[in-house]
mmCIF file of C-alpha atoms and ligand atoms in Angstrom:
data_model
loop_
_atom_site.group_PDB
_atom_site.id
_atom_site.type_symbol
_atom_site.label_atom_id
_atom_site.label_comp_id
_atom_site.label_asym_id
_atom_site.label_seq_id
_atom_site.Cartn_x
_atom_site.Cartn_y
_atom_site.Cartn_z
ATOM 1 C CA MET N 231 79.091 -54.244 -171.636
ATOM 2 C CA ASP N 232 77.257 -56.348 -174.240
ATOM 3 C CA ILE N 233 75.960 -59.691 -172.966
ATOM 4 C CA LEU N 234 73.989 -62.445 -174.669
ATOM 5 C CA GLY N 235 70.661 -62.933 -172.892
ATOM 6 C CA ILE N 236 68.566 -66.029 -173.578
ATOM 7 C CA ASP N 237 64.973 -66.217 -172.415
ATOM 8 C CA ILE N 238 63.616 -69.752 -172.348
ATOM 9 C CA GLY N 239 59.891 -70.341 -172.389
ATOM 10 C CA GLY N 240 57.576 -73.271 -172.942
ATOM 11 C CA SER N 241 56.915 -72.146 -176.545
ATOM 12 C CA GLY N 242 60.048 -70.328 -177.652
ATOM 13 C CA MET N 243 63.738 -69.882 -176.826
ATOM 14 C CA LYS N 244 64.821 -66.317 -177.629
ATOM 15 C CA GLY N 245 68.155 -64.540 -177.541
ATOM 16 C CA ALA N 246 69.695 -61.150 -178.256
ATOM 17 C CA LEU N 247 72.782 -59.172 -177.343
ATOM 18 C CA VAL N 248 71.967 -56.615 -174.683
ATOM 19 C CA ASN N 249 73.821 -53.560 -173.457
ATOM 20 C CA ILE N 250 73.454 -54.190 -169.734
ATOM 21 C CA GLU N 251 74.299 -50.599 -168.784
ATOM 22 C CA THR N 252 71.310 -49.220 -170.704
ATOM 23 C CA GLY N 253 69.121 -52.327 -170.943
ATOM 24 C CA GLU N 254 68.844 -51.973 -174.721
ATOM 25 C CA LEU N 255 68.808 -54.778 -177.257
ATOM 26 C CA ILE N 256 71.717 -54.207 -179.613
ATOM 27 C CA THR N 257 70.788 -56.959 -182.063
ATOM 28 C CA GLU N 258 67.586 -58.344 -183.479
ATOM 29 C CA ARG N 259 65.920 -60.988 -181.332
ATOM 30 C CA PHE N 260 66.554 -64.528 -182.575
ATOM 31 C CA ARG N 261 63.906 -67.138 -181.730
ATOM 32 C CA ILE N 262 63.745 -70.893 -182.108
ATOM 33 C CA PRO N 263 60.595 -72.786 -181.035
ATOM 34 C CA THR N 264 61.096 -74.815 -177.875
ATOM 35 C CA PRO N 265 61.426 -78.496 -178.897
ATOM 36 C CA ALA N 266 58.081 -80.269 -178.474
ATOM 37 C CA SER N 267 59.597 -82.800 -176.048
ATOM 38 C CA ARG N 268 60.689 -79.919 -173.736
ATOM 39 C CA LYS N 269 63.479 -82.254 -172.621
ATOM 40 C CA PRO N 270 66.978 -81.242 -171.443
ATOM 41 C CA LYS N 271 69.061 -82.689 -174.288
ATOM 42 C CA GLU N 272 66.934 -81.200 -177.070
ATOM 43 C CA MET N 273 66.698 -77.818 -175.352
ATOM 44 C CA ALA N 274 70.462 -77.716 -174.698
ATOM 45 C CA LYS N 275 71.008 -78.200 -178.441
ATOM 46 C CA VAL N 276 68.775 -75.193 -179.211
ATOM 47 C CA PHE N 277 70.620 -73.170 -176.545
ATOM 48 C CA LYS N 278 73.893 -73.938 -178.339
ATOM 49 C CA ASP N 279 72.359 -73.006 -181.723
ATOM 50 C CA ILE N 280 71.277 -69.613 -180.352
ATOM 51 C CA VAL N 281 74.777 -68.907 -178.982
ATOM 52 C CA GLU N 282 76.307 -69.924 -182.331
ATOM 53 C CA HIS N 283 73.854 -67.733 -184.243
ATOM 54 C CA PHE N 284 75.383 -64.694 -182.515
ATOM 55 C CA ASP N 285 78.946 -66.029 -182.902
ATOM 56 C CA TYR N 286 79.271 -65.009 -179.258
ATOM 57 C CA LYS N 287 82.107 -65.630 -176.811
ATOM 58 C CA GLY N 288 81.506 -64.430 -173.256
ATOM 59 C CA PRO N 289 79.258 -65.006 -170.268
ATOM 60 C CA VAL N 290 75.655 -65.880 -171.122
ATOM 61 C CA GLY N 291 72.670 -64.912 -168.951
ATOM 62 C CA CYS N 292 69.576 -67.086 -169.046
ATOM 63 C CA GLY N 293 66.009 -66.878 -167.768
ATOM 64 C CA PHE N 294 64.476 -70.311 -167.232
ATOM 65 C CA PRO N 295 60.815 -71.223 -166.558
ATOM 66 C CA THR N 296 61.212 -73.217 -163.323
ATOM 67 C CA ILE N 297 62.152 -72.465 -159.731
ATOM 68 C CA MET N 298 65.937 -72.046 -159.816
ATOM 69 C CA ASN N 299 68.255 -72.704 -156.930
ATOM 70 C CA HIS N 300 71.949 -72.102 -157.683
ATOM 71 C CA GLY N 301 71.509 -73.381 -161.222
ATOM 72 C CA VAL N 302 69.370 -76.384 -160.249
ATOM 73 C CA CYS N 303 65.701 -76.731 -161.293
ATOM 74 C CA LYS N 304 63.559 -77.180 -158.183
ATOM 75 C CA SER N 305 60.306 -77.555 -160.157
ATOM 76 C CA VAL N 306 59.466 -78.405 -163.753
ATOM 77 C CA GLY N 307 56.888 -75.741 -164.576
ATOM 78 C CA ASN N 308 55.555 -76.556 -168.035
ATOM 79 C CA LEU N 309 58.655 -78.480 -169.102
ATOM 80 C CA ASN N 310 59.395 -82.206 -169.120
ATOM 81 C CA LYS N 311 59.653 -83.756 -165.653
ATOM 82 C CA SER N 312 63.241 -84.835 -166.276
ATOM 83 C CA TRP N 313 64.312 -81.259 -165.497
ATOM 84 C CA LEU N 314 63.598 -81.758 -161.803
ATOM 85 C CA ASN N 315 66.796 -81.430 -159.742
ATOM 86 C CA LEU N 316 68.878 -81.136 -162.891
ATOM 87 C CA ASN N 317 71.651 -78.541 -162.935
ATOM 88 C CA ALA N 318 70.485 -76.559 -165.978
ATOM 89 C CA GLN N 319 73.297 -74.058 -165.563
ATOM 90 C CA ASN N 320 75.957 -76.757 -166.016
ATOM 91 C CA LEU N 321 74.026 -78.430 -168.834
ATOM 92 C CA PHE N 322 73.797 -75.228 -170.917
ATOM 93 C CA SER N 323 77.332 -74.196 -170.062
ATOM 94 C CA GLU N 324 78.694 -77.529 -171.288
ATOM 95 C CA ALA N 325 76.505 -77.355 -174.410
ATOM 96 C CA CYS N 326 77.881 -73.991 -175.540
ATOM 97 C CA GLY N 327 81.321 -74.038 -173.878
ATOM 98 C CA LEU N 328 80.720 -70.684 -172.147
ATOM 99 C CA PRO N 329 79.906 -69.647 -168.569
ATOM 100 C CA VAL N 330 76.131 -69.453 -168.055
ATOM 101 C CA THR N 331 74.226 -67.759 -165.228
ATOM 102 C CA ILE N 332 70.650 -68.947 -164.920
ATOM 103 C CA VAL N 333 67.738 -67.446 -162.975
ATOM 104 C CA ASN N 334 63.960 -67.862 -162.981
ATOM 105 C CA ASP N 335 62.455 -66.266 -166.131
ATOM 106 C CA ALA N 336 59.955 -64.067 -164.292
ATOM 107 C CA ASP N 337 62.639 -62.909 -161.848
ATOM 108 C CA ALA N 338 64.750 -61.957 -164.880
ATOM 109 C CA ALA N 339 61.902 -60.084 -166.579
ATOM 110 C CA GLY N 340 61.114 -58.323 -163.305
ATOM 111 C CA TYR N 341 64.742 -57.324 -162.867
ATOM 112 C CA ALA N 342 64.678 -55.705 -166.325
ATOM 113 C CA VAL N 343 61.479 -53.824 -165.642
ATOM 114 C CA MET N 344 62.675 -52.641 -162.215
ATOM 115 C CA ASN N 345 66.050 -51.483 -163.472
ATOM 116 C CA TYR N 346 65.409 -50.209 -166.986
ATOM 117 C CA GLY N 347 61.644 -50.012 -167.321
ATOM 118 C CA ILE N 348 58.385 -48.904 -165.797
ATOM 119 C CA GLY N 349 59.263 -50.203 -162.310
ATOM 120 C CA LYS N 350 62.377 -48.063 -161.961
ATOM 121 C CA GLY N 351 62.365 -46.207 -158.636
ATOM 122 C CA GLU N 352 59.128 -47.894 -157.465
ATOM 123 C CA GLN N 353 59.190 -48.568 -153.722
ATOM 124 C CA GLY N 354 57.239 -51.052 -151.598
ATOM 125 C CA LEU N 355 56.177 -54.470 -152.872
ATOM 126 C CA VAL N 356 56.134 -54.579 -156.664
ATOM 127 C CA LEU N 357 55.149 -57.736 -158.518
ATOM 128 C CA MET N 358 56.099 -58.544 -162.067
ATOM 129 C CA ILE N 359 53.626 -61.076 -163.415
ATOM 130 C CA THR N 360 54.512 -62.712 -166.723
ATOM 131 C CA ILE N 361 51.688 -64.338 -168.609
ATOM 132 C CA GLY N 362 52.630 -66.764 -171.368
ATOM 133 C CA THR N 363 52.692 -70.561 -171.536
ATOM 134 C CA GLY N 364 52.533 -70.429 -167.728
ATOM 135 C CA ILE N 365 52.213 -67.628 -165.202
ATOM 136 C CA GLY N 366 55.434 -66.435 -163.613
ATOM 137 C CA SER N 367 56.013 -63.853 -160.920
ATOM 138 C CA GLY N 368 58.951 -61.826 -159.708
ATOM 139 C CA ALA N 369 58.689 -59.939 -156.420
ATOM 140 C CA PHE N 370 60.675 -56.820 -155.508
ATOM 141 C CA TYR N 371 60.676 -55.058 -152.171
ATOM 142 C CA ASN N 372 62.080 -51.539 -152.406
ATOM 143 C CA GLY N 373 63.744 -52.616 -155.638
ATOM 144 C CA VAL N 374 65.398 -55.743 -154.215
ATOM 145 C CA LEU N 375 64.457 -59.123 -155.718
ATOM 146 C CA ILE N 376 62.856 -61.764 -153.496
ATOM 147 C CA PRO N 377 63.562 -64.823 -155.696
ATOM 148 C CA ASN N 378 61.200 -67.608 -156.717
ATOM 149 C CA PHE N 379 57.818 -66.154 -155.875
ATOM 150 C CA GLU N 380 55.530 -68.682 -157.587
ATOM 151 C CA LEU N 381 52.098 -67.094 -157.616
ATOM 152 C CA GLY N 382 50.997 -69.000 -160.718
ATOM 153 C CA GLN N 383 51.112 -72.179 -158.601
ATOM 154 C CA ILE N 384 48.177 -71.184 -156.375
ATOM 155 C CA PRO N 385 45.509 -73.929 -156.596
ATOM 156 C CA TYR N 386 42.140 -72.708 -157.883
ATOM 157 C CA LYS N 387 38.906 -74.729 -157.900
ATOM 158 C CA LYS N 388 39.492 -77.891 -159.988
ATOM 159 C CA TYR N 389 42.837 -76.586 -161.241
ATOM 160 C CA LYS N 390 45.977 -77.853 -159.539
ATOM 161 C CA LYS N 391 47.545 -74.484 -160.286
ATOM 162 C CA ILE N 392 45.845 -71.293 -161.417
ATOM 163 C CA GLU N 393 48.154 -70.881 -164.425
ATOM 164 C CA ARG N 394 46.179 -73.749 -165.999
ATOM 165 C CA TYR N 395 43.115 -71.491 -165.807
ATOM 166 C CA ALA N 396 44.494 -68.051 -166.598
ATOM 167 C CA ALA N 397 47.736 -68.366 -168.625
ATOM 168 C CA ASP N 398 47.828 -66.949 -172.150
ATOM 169 C CA SER N 399 48.342 -70.462 -173.536
ATOM 170 C CA ILE N 400 44.923 -71.354 -172.073
ATOM 171 C CA ARG N 401 43.327 -68.340 -173.788
ATOM 172 C CA LYS N 402 44.682 -69.653 -177.078
ATOM 173 C CA LYS N 403 43.882 -73.309 -176.389
ATOM 174 C CA GLU N 404 40.296 -72.667 -175.305
ATOM 175 C CA LYS N 405 39.889 -69.889 -177.921
ATOM 176 C CA LEU N 406 38.671 -67.465 -175.245
ATOM 177 C CA SER N 407 37.843 -63.852 -176.090
ATOM 178 C CA PHE N 408 40.022 -61.248 -174.385
ATOM 179 C CA LYS N 409 36.947 -60.310 -172.347
ATOM 180 C CA LYS N 410 36.419 -63.838 -170.992
ATOM 181 C CA TRP N 411 40.084 -64.503 -170.460
ATOM 182 C CA GLY N 412 40.627 -61.045 -168.923
ATOM 183 C CA ALA N 413 38.046 -61.978 -166.271
ATOM 184 C CA ARG N 414 40.148 -65.049 -165.456
ATOM 185 C CA VAL N 415 43.267 -62.908 -165.136
ATOM 186 C CA ASN N 416 41.306 -60.644 -162.814
ATOM 187 C CA THR N 417 40.325 -63.649 -160.647
ATOM 188 C CA PHE N 418 43.997 -64.530 -160.400
ATOM 189 C CA LEU N 419 44.978 -60.953 -159.514
ATOM 190 C CA GLU N 420 42.254 -60.799 -156.849
ATOM 191 C CA LEU N 421 43.853 -63.815 -155.157
ATOM 192 C CA VAL N 422 47.302 -62.261 -155.447
ATOM 193 C CA ASP N 423 45.968 -59.064 -153.915
ATOM 194 C CA LEU N 424 44.438 -61.007 -151.060
ATOM 195 C CA ILE N 425 47.568 -63.016 -150.339
ATOM 196 C CA VAL N 426 50.400 -60.501 -150.697
ATOM 197 C CA CYS N 427 48.768 -57.049 -150.983
ATOM 198 C CA PRO N 428 51.298 -55.516 -153.385
ATOM 199 C CA ASP N 429 51.732 -51.784 -154.075
ATOM 200 C CA LEU N 430 52.001 -52.258 -157.819
ATOM 201 C CA ILE N 431 51.559 -55.087 -160.320
ATOM 202 C CA ILE N 432 53.359 -54.990 -163.652
ATOM 203 C CA LEU N 433 52.104 -57.359 -166.345
ATOM 204 C CA GLY N 434 54.645 -58.817 -168.750
ATOM 205 C CA GLY N 435 54.934 -61.580 -171.304
ATOM 206 C CA GLY N 436 53.878 -61.398 -174.950
ATOM 207 C CA VAL N 437 50.273 -60.615 -174.085
ATOM 208 C CA SER N 438 51.182 -57.384 -172.272
ATOM 209 C CA LYS N 439 51.145 -55.665 -175.681
ATOM 210 C CA ASP N 440 47.409 -56.496 -175.844
ATOM 211 C CA PHE N 441 46.715 -54.968 -172.433
ATOM 212 C CA ASP N 442 44.158 -52.529 -173.874
ATOM 213 C CA LYS N 443 42.063 -55.540 -174.997
ATOM 214 C CA PHE N 444 41.510 -56.831 -171.450
ATOM 215 C CA GLU N 445 42.229 -53.801 -169.278
ATOM 216 C CA LYS N 446 38.506 -53.239 -168.581
ATOM 217 C CA GLN N 447 38.270 -56.704 -166.998
ATOM 218 C CA ILE N 448 40.957 -55.892 -164.439
ATOM 219 C CA LYS N 449 39.044 -54.568 -161.469
ATOM 220 C CA ILE N 450 41.387 -54.858 -158.489
ATOM 221 C CA GLU N 451 42.289 -51.771 -156.487
ATOM 222 C CA THR N 452 46.055 -52.237 -156.744
ATOM 223 C CA PRO N 453 47.434 -50.403 -159.798
ATOM 224 C CA VAL N 454 48.175 -52.751 -162.711
ATOM 225 C CA LYS N 455 50.413 -51.546 -165.547
ATOM 226 C CA PRO N 456 51.715 -53.313 -168.657
ATOM 227 C CA ALA N 457 55.488 -53.692 -168.904
ATOM 228 C CA ILE N 458 56.591 -51.299 -171.607
ATOM 229 C CA LEU N 459 59.591 -53.506 -172.337
ATOM 230 C CA GLY N 460 56.978 -56.139 -173.204
ATOM 231 C CA ASN N 461 58.333 -59.446 -174.316
ATOM 232 C CA HIS N 462 61.914 -58.161 -174.455
ATOM 233 C CA ALA N 463 62.059 -57.863 -170.658
ATOM 234 C CA GLY N 464 62.880 -61.580 -170.365
ATOM 235 C CA ILE N 465 65.923 -61.307 -172.642
ATOM 236 C CA ILE N 466 67.147 -58.058 -171.093
ATOM 237 C CA GLY N 467 66.792 -59.416 -167.556
ATOM 238 C CA ALA N 468 68.442 -62.688 -168.574
ATOM 239 C CA ALA N 469 71.491 -60.792 -169.853
ATOM 240 C CA ALA N 470 71.589 -58.690 -166.687
ATOM 241 C CA ALA N 471 71.554 -61.904 -164.599
ATOM 242 C CA VAL N 472 75.302 -62.261 -165.193
ATOM 243 C CA SER N 473 75.761 -59.312 -162.825
ATOM 244 C CA PHE N 474 72.987 -60.124 -160.291
HETATM 245 C C1 BGC F 648 56.846 -71.845 -163.506
HETATM 246 C C2 BGC F 648 57.540 -70.554 -163.147
HETATM 247 C C3 BGC F 648 57.752 -69.720 -164.389
HETATM 248 C C4 BGC F 648 56.454 -69.531 -165.128
HETATM 249 C C5 BGC F 648 56.595 -68.714 -166.389
HETATM 250 C C6 BGC F 648 55.592 -71.561 -164.314
HETATM 251 O O1 BGC F 648 55.021 -72.768 -164.732
HETATM 252 O O2 BGC F 648 56.483 -72.545 -162.332
HETATM 253 O O3 BGC F 648 58.764 -70.818 -162.507
HETATM 254 O O4 BGC F 648 58.311 -68.483 -164.022
HETATM 255 O O5 BGC F 648 55.888 -70.783 -165.458
HETATM 256 O O6 BGC F 648 57.413 -69.310 -167.312
#
């Protein structure tokens, strides 16, 4: 079954048709930058444009960068504060005239990795950590998703949330070397290790393709592996969300 998956981030909104039996992208990825306002109306318009680009009619799966509860945003992440308590699922569905299923973006990426990628068959507590504009996390116990783990929200020193210290957007903003930034990621992972003691951590998001550039800085005992599906995991997992 081919489903349109749309992965929404703070910097880009990306879609592709995905074969949800195999987890493969069957079209090129189509990306539109997230509107600078990061507001609902503007983002709903881009959502519609992505659906129209694929001339698609069918259920749409979507990964969204806030805590999601039955389609409603229960946090705003790095988006505009007007998303709080808004039913994003209804908003996008009305914008494109198709049924939309929406889940947290890191949960979606984790689902892809656990079902079609490097996490397949992994038992125990596996964490998918996505590092991009923010830091997202998806938790799986014996392959079953525990939704809305929000490890990027841990306060750290003067930072209200550690994603403001260790996200990839911060590396770019502060022009940090991979070595310096990698040490920050390690600090984050040390806290994660201390709090939840996972069996395996999988790193996703665009920066996972650069894992070799900061791998040496990652010194925790828990195994840490880059997600082979890389940045496509979000789209694949979003598409698969229609059958969650
Ligand atoms: C949000 C998470 C999201 C992550 C990655 C964070 O700011 O709180 O829900 O998964 O960004 O987009």
